[in-house]
Coordinates of C-alpha atoms in Angstrom, one line a residue:
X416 CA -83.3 -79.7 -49.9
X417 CA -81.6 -77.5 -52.2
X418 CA -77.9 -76.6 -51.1
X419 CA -77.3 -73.1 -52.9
X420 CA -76.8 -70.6 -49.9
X421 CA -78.9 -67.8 -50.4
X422 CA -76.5 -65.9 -47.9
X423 CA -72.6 -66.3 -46.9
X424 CA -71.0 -63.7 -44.9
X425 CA -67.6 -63.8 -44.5
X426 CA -65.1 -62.6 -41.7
X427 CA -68.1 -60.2 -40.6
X428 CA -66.1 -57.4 -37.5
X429 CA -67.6 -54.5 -35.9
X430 CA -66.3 -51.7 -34.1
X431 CA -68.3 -49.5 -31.6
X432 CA -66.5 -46.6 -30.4
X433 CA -64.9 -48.5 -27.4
X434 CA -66.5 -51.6 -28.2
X435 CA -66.1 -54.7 -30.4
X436 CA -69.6 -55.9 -31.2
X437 CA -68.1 -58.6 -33.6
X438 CA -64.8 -60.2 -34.6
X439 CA -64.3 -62.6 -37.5
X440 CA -67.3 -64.3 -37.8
X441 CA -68.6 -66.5 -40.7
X442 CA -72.3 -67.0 -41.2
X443 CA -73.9 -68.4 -44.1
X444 CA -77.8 -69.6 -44.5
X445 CA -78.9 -71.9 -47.7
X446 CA -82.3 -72.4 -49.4
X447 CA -84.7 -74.3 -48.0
X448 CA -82.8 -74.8 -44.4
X449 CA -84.2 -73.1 -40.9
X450 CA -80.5 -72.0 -39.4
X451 CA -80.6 -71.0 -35.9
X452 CA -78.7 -68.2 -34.4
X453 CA -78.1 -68.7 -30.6
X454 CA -76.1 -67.0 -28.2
X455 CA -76.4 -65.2 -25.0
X456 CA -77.5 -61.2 -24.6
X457 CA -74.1 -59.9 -25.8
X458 CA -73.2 -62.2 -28.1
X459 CA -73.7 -60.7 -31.2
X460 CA -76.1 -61.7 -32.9
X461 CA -78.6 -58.6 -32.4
X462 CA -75.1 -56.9 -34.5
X463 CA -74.4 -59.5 -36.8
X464 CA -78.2 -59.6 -38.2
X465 CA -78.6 -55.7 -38.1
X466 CA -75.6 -55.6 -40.2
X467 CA -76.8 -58.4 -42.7
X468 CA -80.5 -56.2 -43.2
X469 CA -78.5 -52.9 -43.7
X470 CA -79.3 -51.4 -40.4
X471 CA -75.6 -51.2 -39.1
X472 CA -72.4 -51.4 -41.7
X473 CA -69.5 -53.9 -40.8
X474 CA -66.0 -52.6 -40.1
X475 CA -64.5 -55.5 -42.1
X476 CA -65.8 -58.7 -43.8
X477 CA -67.7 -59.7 -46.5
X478 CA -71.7 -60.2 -47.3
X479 CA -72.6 -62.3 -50.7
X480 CA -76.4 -62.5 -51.6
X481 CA -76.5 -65.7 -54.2
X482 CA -73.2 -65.7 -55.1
X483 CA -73.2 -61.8 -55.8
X484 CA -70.9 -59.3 -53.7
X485 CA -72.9 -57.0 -52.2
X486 CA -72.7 -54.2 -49.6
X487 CA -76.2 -53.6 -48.0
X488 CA -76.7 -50.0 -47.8
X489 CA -80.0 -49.6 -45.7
X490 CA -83.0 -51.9 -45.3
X491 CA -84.5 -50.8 -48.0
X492 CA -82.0 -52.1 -50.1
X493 CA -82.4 -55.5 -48.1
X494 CA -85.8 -55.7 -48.9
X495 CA -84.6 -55.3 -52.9
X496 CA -82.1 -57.9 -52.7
X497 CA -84.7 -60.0 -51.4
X498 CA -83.6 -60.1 -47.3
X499 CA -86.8 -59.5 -44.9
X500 CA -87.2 -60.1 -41.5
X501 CA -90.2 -60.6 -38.8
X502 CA -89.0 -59.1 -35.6
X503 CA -90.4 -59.7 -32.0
X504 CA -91.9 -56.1 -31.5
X505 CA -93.9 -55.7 -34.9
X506 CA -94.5 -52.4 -36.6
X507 CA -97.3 -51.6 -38.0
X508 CA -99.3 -48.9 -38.4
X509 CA -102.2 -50.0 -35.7
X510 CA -104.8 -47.6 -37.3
X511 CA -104.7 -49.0 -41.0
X512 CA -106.2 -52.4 -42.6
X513 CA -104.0 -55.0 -43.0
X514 CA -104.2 -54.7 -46.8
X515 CA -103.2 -50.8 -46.1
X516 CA -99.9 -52.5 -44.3
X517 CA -99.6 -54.9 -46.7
X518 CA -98.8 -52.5 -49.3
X519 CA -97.9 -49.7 -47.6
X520 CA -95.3 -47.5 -49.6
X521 CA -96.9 -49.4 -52.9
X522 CA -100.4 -48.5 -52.9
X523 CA -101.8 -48.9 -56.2
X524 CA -104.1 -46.2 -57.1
X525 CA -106.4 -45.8 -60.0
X526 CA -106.0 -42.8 -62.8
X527 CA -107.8 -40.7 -60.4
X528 CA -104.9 -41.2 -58.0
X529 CA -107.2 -42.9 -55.6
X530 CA -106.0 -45.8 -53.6
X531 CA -107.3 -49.2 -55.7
X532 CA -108.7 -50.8 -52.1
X533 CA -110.6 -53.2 -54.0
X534 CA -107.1 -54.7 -55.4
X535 CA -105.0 -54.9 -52.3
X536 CA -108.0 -56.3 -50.3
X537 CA -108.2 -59.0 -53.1
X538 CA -104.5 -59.6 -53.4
X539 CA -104.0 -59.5 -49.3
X540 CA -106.8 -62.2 -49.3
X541 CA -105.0 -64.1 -51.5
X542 CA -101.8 -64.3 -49.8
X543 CA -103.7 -64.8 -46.0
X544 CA -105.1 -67.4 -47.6
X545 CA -102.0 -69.2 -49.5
X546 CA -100.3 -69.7 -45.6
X547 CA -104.0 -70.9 -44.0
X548 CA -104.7 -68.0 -42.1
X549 CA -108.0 -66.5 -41.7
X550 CA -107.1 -63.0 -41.3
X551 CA -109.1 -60.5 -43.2
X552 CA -108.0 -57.4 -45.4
X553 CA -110.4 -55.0 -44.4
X554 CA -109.6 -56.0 -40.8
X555 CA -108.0 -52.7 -38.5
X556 CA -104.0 -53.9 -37.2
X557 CA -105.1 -53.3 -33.7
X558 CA -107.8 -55.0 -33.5
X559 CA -105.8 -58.6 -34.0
X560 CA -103.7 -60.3 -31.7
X561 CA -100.3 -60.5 -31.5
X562 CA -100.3 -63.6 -33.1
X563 CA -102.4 -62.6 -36.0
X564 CA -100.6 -59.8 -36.5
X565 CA -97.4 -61.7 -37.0
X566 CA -98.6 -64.0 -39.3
X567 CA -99.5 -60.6 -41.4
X568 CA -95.8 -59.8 -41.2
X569 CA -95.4 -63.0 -42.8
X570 CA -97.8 -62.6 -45.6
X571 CA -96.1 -59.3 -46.3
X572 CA -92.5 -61.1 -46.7
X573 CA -94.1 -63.2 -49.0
X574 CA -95.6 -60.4 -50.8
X575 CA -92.2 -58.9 -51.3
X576 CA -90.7 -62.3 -52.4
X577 CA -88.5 -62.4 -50.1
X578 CA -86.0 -65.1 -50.7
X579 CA -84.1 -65.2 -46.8
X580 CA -86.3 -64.3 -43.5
X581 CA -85.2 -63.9 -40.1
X582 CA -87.6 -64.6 -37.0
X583 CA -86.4 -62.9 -34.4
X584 CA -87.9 -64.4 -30.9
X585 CA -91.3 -65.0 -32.7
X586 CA -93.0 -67.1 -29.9
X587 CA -92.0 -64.7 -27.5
X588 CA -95.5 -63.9 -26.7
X589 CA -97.8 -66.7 -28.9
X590 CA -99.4 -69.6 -26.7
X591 CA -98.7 -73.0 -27.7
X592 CA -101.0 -73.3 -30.3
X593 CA -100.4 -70.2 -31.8
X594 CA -96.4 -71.4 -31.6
X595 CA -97.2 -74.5 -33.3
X596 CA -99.4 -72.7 -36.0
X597 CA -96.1 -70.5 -36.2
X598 CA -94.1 -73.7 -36.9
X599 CA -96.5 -74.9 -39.8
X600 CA -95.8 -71.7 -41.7
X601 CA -92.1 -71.2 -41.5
X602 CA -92.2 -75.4 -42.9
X603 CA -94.4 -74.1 -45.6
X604 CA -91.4 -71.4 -46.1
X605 CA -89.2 -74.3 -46.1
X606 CA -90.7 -76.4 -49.1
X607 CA -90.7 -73.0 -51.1
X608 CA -87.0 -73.0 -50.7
X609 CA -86.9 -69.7 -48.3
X610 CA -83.8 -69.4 -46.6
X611 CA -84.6 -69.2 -42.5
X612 CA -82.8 -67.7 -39.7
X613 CA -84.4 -68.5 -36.4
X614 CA -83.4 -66.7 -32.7
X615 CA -84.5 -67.6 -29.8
X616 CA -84.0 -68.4 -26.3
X617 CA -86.1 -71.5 -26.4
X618 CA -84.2 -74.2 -26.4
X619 CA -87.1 -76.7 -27.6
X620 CA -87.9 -74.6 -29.9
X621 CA -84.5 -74.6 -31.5
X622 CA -84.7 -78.3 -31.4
X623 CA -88.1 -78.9 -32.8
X624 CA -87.8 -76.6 -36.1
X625 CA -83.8 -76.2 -37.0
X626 CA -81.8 -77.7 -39.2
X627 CA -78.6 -76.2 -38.4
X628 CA -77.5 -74.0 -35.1
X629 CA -74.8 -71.3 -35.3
X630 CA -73.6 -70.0 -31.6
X631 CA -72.0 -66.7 -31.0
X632 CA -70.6 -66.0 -27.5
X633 CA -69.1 -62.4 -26.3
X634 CA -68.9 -61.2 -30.8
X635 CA -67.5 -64.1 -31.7
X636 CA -67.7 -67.8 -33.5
X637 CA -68.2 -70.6 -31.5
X638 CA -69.1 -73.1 -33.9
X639 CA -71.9 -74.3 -36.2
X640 CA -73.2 -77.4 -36.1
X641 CA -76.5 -79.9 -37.2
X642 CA -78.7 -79.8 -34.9
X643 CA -79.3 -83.7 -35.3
X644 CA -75.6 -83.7 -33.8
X645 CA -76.0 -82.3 -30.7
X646 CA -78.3 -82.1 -27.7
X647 CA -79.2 -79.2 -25.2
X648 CA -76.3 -80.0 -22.5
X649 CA -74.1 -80.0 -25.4
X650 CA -75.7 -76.6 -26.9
X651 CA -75.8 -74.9 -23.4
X652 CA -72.3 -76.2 -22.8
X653 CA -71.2 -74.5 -26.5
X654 CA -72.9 -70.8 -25.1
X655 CA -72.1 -70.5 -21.7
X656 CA -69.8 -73.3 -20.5
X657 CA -72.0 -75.0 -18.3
X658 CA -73.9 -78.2 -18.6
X659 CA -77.5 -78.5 -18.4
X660 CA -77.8 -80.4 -14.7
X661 CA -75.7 -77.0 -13.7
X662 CA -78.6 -74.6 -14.6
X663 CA -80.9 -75.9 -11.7
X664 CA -78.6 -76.7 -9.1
X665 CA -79.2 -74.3 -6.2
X666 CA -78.6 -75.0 -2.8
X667 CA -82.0 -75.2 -1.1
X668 CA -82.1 -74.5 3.0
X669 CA -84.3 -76.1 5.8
X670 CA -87.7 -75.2 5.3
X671 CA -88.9 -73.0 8.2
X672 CA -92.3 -72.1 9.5
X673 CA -95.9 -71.3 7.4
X674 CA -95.1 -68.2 5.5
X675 CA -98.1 -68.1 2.8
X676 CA -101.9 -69.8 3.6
X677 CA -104.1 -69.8 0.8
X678 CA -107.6 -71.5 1.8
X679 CA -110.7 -71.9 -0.4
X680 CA -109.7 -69.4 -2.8
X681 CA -112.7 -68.5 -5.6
X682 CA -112.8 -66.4 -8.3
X683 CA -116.1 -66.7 -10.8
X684 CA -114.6 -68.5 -14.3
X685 CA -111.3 -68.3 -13.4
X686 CA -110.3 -70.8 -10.4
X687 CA -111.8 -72.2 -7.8
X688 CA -111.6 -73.9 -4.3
X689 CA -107.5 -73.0 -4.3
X690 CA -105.6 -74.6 -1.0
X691 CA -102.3 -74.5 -0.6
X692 CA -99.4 -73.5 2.0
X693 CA -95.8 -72.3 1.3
X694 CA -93.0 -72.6 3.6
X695 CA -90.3 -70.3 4.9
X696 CA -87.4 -70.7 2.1
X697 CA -89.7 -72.8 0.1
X698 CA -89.8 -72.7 -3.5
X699 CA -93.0 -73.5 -4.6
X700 CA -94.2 -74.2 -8.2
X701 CA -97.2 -74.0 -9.8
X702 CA -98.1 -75.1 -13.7
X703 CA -100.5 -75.7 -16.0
X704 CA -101.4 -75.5 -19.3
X705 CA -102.9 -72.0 -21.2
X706 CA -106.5 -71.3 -19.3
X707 CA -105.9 -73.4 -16.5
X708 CA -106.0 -70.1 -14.1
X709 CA -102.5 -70.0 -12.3
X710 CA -101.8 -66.6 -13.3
X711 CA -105.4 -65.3 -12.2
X712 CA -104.7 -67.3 -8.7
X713 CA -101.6 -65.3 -8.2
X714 CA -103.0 -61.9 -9.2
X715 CA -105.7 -62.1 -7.3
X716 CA -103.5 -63.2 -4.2
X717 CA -101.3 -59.4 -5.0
X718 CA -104.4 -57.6 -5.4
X719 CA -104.9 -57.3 -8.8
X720 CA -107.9 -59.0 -9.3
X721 CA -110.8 -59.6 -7.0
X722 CA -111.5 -62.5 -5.1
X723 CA -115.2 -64.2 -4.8
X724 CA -113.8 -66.1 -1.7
X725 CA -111.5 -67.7 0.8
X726 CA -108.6 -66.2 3.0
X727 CA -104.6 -65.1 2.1
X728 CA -102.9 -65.4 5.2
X729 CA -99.0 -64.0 5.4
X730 CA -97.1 -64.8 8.8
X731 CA -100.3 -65.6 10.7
X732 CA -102.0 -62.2 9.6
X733 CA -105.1 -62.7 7.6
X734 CA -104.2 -60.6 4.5
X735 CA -107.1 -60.0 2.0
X736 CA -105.1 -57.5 -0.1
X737 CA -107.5 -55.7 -2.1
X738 CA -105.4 -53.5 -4.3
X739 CA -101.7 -54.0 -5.7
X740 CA -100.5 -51.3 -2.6
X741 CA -102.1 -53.4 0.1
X742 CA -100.0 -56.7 -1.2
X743 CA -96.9 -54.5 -1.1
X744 CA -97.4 -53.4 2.4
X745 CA -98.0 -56.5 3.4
X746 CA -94.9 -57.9 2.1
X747 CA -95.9 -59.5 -1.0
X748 CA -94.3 -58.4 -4.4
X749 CA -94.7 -59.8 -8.3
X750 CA -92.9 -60.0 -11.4
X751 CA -95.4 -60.7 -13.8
X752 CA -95.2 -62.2 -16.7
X753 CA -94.9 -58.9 -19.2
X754 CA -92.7 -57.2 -17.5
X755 CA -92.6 -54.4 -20.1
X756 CA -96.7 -53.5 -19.3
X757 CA -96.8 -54.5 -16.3
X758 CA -93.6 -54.9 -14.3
X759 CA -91.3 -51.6 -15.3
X760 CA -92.3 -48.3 -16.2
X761 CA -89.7 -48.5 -19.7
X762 CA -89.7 -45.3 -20.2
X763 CA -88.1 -44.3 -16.6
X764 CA -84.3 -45.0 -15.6
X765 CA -83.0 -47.9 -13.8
X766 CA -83.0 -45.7 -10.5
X767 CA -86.6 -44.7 -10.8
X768 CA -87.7 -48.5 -11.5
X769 CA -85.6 -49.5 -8.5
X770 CA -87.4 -47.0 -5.8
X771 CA -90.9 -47.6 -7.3
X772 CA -92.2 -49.5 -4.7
X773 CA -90.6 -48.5 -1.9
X774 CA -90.2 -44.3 -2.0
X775 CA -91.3 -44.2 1.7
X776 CA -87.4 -45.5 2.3
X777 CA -85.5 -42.3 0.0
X778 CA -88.3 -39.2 0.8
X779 CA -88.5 -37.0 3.8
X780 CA -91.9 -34.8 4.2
X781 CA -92.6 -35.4 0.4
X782 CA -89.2 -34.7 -0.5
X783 CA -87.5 -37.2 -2.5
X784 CA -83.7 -37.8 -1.6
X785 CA -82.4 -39.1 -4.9
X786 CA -78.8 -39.6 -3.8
X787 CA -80.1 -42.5 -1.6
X788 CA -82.5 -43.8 -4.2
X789 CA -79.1 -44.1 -6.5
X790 CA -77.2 -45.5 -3.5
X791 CA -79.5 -48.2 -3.3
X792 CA -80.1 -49.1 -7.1
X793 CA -76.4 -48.7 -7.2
X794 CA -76.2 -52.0 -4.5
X795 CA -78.9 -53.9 -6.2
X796 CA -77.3 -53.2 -9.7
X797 CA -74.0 -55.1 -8.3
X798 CA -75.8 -57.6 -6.6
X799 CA -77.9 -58.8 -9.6
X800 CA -74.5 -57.9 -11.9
X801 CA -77.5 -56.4 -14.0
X802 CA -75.2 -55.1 -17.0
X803 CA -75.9 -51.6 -17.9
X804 CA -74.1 -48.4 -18.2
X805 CA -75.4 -46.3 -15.4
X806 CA -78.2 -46.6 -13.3
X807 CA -79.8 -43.6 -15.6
X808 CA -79.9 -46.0 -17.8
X809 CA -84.0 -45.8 -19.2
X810 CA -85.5 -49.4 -18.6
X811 CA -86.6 -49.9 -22.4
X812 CA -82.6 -49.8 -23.6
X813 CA -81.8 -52.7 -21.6
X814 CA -81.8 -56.7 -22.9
X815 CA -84.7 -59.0 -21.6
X816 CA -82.7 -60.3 -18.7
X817 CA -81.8 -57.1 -17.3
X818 CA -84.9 -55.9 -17.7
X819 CA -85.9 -58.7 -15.5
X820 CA -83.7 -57.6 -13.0
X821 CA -84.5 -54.3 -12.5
X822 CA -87.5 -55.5 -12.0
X823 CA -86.4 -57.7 -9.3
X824 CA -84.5 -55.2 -7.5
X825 CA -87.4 -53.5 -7.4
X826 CA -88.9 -56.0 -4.8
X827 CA -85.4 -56.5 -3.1
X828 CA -85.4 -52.5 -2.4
X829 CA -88.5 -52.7 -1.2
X830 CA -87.5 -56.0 1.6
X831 CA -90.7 -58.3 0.4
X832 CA -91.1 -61.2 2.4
X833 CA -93.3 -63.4 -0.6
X834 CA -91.6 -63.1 -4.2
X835 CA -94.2 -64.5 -7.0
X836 CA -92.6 -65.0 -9.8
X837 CA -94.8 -65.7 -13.2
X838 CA -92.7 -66.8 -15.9
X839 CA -89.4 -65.5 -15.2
X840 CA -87.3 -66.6 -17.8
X841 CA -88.9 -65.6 -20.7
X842 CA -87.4 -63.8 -23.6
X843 CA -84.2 -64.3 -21.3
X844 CA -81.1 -66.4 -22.8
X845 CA -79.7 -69.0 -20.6
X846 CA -76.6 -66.7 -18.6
X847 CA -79.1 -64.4 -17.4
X848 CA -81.6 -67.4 -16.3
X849 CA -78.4 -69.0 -14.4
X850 CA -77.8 -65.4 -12.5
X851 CA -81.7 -65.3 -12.5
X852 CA -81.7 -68.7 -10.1
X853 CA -78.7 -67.7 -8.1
X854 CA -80.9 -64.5 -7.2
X855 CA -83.6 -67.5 -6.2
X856 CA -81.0 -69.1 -3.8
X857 CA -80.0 -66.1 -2.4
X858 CA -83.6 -65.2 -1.1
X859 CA -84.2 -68.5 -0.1
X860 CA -80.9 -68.6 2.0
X861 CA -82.5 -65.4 4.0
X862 CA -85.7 -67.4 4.3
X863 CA -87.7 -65.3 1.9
X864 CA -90.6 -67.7 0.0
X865 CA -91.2 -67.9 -3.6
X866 CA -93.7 -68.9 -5.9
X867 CA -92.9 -70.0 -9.4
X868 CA -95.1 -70.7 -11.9
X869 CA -92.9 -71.5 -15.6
X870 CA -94.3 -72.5 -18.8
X871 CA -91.1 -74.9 -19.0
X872 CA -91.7 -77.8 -17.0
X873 CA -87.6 -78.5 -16.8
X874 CA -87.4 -75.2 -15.1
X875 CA -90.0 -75.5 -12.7
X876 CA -89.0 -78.9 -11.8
X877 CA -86.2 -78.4 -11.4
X878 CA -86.3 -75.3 -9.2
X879 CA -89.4 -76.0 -7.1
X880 CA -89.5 -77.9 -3.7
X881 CA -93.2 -79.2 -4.5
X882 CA -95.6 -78.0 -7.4
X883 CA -98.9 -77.3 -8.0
X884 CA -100.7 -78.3 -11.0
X885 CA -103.6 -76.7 -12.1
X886 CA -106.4 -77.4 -14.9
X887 CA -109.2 -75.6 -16.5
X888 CA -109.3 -73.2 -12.7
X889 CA -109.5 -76.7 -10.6
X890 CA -106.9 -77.3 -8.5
X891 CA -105.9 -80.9 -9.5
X892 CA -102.9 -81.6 -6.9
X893 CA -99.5 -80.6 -5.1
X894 CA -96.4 -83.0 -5.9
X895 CA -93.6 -83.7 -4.2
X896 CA -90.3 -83.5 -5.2
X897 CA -89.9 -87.5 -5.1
X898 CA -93.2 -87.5 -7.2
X899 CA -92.1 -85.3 -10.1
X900 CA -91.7 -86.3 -13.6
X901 CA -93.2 -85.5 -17.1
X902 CA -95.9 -87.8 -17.1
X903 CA -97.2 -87.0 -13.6
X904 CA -97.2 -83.3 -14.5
X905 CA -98.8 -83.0 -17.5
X906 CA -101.5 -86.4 -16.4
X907 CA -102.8 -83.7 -13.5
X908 CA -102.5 -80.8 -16.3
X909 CA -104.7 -82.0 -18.7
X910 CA -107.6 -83.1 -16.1
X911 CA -106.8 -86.6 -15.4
X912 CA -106.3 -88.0 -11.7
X913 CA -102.7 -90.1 -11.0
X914 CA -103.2 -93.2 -9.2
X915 CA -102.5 -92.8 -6.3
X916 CA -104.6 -90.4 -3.8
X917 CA -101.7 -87.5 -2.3
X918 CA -102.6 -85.3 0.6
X919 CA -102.0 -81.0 -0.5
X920 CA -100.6 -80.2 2.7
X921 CA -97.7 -80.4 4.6
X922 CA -98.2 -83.1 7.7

């Protein structure tokens, strides 16, 4: 690996009015290296980075860019100095080819003054190509997936030569495969001698592909270390003072009567033949891998989709919900897993996210009584400690984790009986998660139910009280707790049987 560092910032503060994003911290990112940047929401790093690509300017500190002084004026002038970045929400003009994004505010153009298509579909090929994706020039933005369109954000770094990159929760919405595609590129980055800075929440992630780790807690240094020197109890430990067995440990109750019956649930290419039951104050998991159909079985059981077959069955009352509304009267409420599409309306305050699903309880004849809709946000907001400024606060302004909030106040305002949550941790760093699991033991304790199904097979071990596991829509077996471990999990996920036979049911 080649040592020079690309970037060194030194000393880097910044003042807010009222607020001190940043105080004193050292940063610095060599060739060749992937260098994560971890912290909890708050911690600086969204400030420290911003700074770095000319977005904000520091109040005191200093940036140097291969060994030259420099003060970054605007990202424009980050881009010239070689600094790029590839952030979660990409922008691109959705209505233009990829070339046309490619180059965009470089077209060539002929002597006519015509754009030279023929070139930048050529040259875009080219660099598709030179990273192994098959992504074509001519192709519209929209029309590509998420994924694909971030591996064109990529191409176009390496079309501006860009000697440092940031990735800034890139897996946040890839599958695996698309993540470990992901991972192939940024090592291709590597052996050119790019400089990398990686954020994310993952933990495994930060794991698998860094080389060092920097953490930042409440705008300042905590340390920086190898990542061969450390491991994640010691990283979680370095971020929010707690050690990994911590995150998990909630107090779980007696388990009470039936809540949730789900028998011989069908729906055509999704899942099929689904039969399980949930207990009063249970916590019940469910995993699988991508395809497998957990998400569909769920959906279908709020309404969402429809079912072929089979009966949902909520406190001993048959209930077939057939729309999202029907779940809700019936006492059954979902975070899903975008919460941005599908889970908060982002454009609409806190209050107005809170009272969504439940403005029967604040109107009067039609009339909406918005002092009691604020009333109640207000008690949800301190209950969840969701960090905000107000409750007008609009949805879209607030981190990951308290987006996830609002979203679960949403379902405590409107006193659901079944919580289903679909991956509820992600994009959320791991303070929020720990307040996130606190809010799990708190419905528990009031013998509420909830269904879990997590991507991270730590997390929903270590929550559930059995779990589900699911493969290609068949239902392959329920665990117990006594039963759980890695290699049972992900045996039943990929199709194979364990051995031993293991009734799905309670006795």
């Amino acid at each position: 690996m080649d040592h020079q560092e690309i970037v060194k910032m030194t000393g880097i503060t910044k003042l807010f009015p009222g607020v001190r994003a940043l105080h004193n911290v050292d940063f610095d990112v060599r060739a060749g290296e992937v260098h994560a940047l971890v912290g909890e929401n708050g911690a600086g790093k969204s400030t420290l980075i911003k700074i770095l690509m000319g977005v904000h300017q520091k109040t005191e500190g200093e940036i140097v860019v291969e060994g030259e002084r420099v003060e970054v004026k605007n990202p424009l002038h980050a881009q010239s100095l070689g600094l790029s970045a590839v952030y979660q929400d990409i922008n691109f003009a959705q209505h233009l080819s990829v070339a046309e994004n490619m180059f965009m505010g470089k077209l060539p153009r002929n002597k006519f003054g015509i754009v030279d298509h023929k070139a930048i579909n050529t040259e875009t090929n080219h660099i598709m190509s030179s990273i192994g994706v098959d992504v074509e020039a001519t192709e519209i933005i929209s029309n590509l997936t998420i994924a694909k369109q971030e591996m064109v954000a990529i191409g176009k770094v390496l079309h501006q030569k860009a000697k440092f990159v940031i990735f800034d929760e890139p897996t946040a919405q890839l599958t695996t495969e698309e993540t470990e595609e992901l991972f192939r590129i940024i090592q291709m980055l590597k052996e050119k001698n790019v400089a990398i800075v990686y954020i994310s929440h993952r933990m495994e992630e930060i794991f698998q592909i860094s080389d060092r780790i920097t953490v930042l807690k409440d705008g300042e240094l905590v340390g920086t270390v190898p990542t061969e020197s450390v491991n994640e109890d010691d990283l979680i430990a370095m971020m929010v003072g707690r050690k990994l067995e911590d995150m998990y440990n909630i107090k779980h109750i007696e388990l009470g009567d039936t809540a949730l019956k789900v028998e011989n649930l069908s729906r055509a290419g999704e899942f099929a033949d689904i039969n399980f039951e949930v207990k009063k104050g249970e916590i019940f998991g469910m995993f699988g891998l991508v395809g497998s159909g957990r998400s569909e079985i769920v959906h279908t059981i709020f309404g969402d989709k429809p079912r072929d077959s089979g009966t949902v069955t909520l406190h001993g009352k048959v209930t077939n919900a057939k729309s999202p509304s029907e779940a809700i009267s019936a006492g059954i409420a979902l975070l899903p897993e975008n919460r941005k599409e599908q889970g908060l309306a982002l454009e609409l305050s806190i209050s107005d996210n809170t009272n969504m699903a439940s403005v029967e309880n604040i109107s009067s004849m039609g009339v909406l009584n918005t002092k009691k809709g604020d009333q109640i946000t207000q008690k949800f907001v301190d209950i969840l400690q969701t960090k905000t400024p107000s409750i007008s606060q609009i949805a879209k302004n607030l981190s990951g984790g308290n987006q996830q909030k609002v979203v679960i106040g949403k379902w405590l305002a409107a006193d659901s009986d079944l919580f289903i949550f679909d991956e509820p941790t992600v994009g959320v760093d791991v303070g929020a998660k720990v307040e996130i699991y606190k809010v799990f033991e708190e419905l528990i304790s009031q013998g509420k139910t909830i269904i879990i199904i997590s991507s991270y097979l730590p997390e929903v071990m270590g929550l559930s009280n059995r779990l589900l596991v699911m493969h290609e829509g068949k239902q392959m077996g329920i665990l117990d707790k006594s039963e759980y471990s890695e290699e049972n999990v992900l045996r039943l996920a990929s199709g194979m049987q364990l051995e031993r036979s293991h009734k799905d049911e309670y006795e």
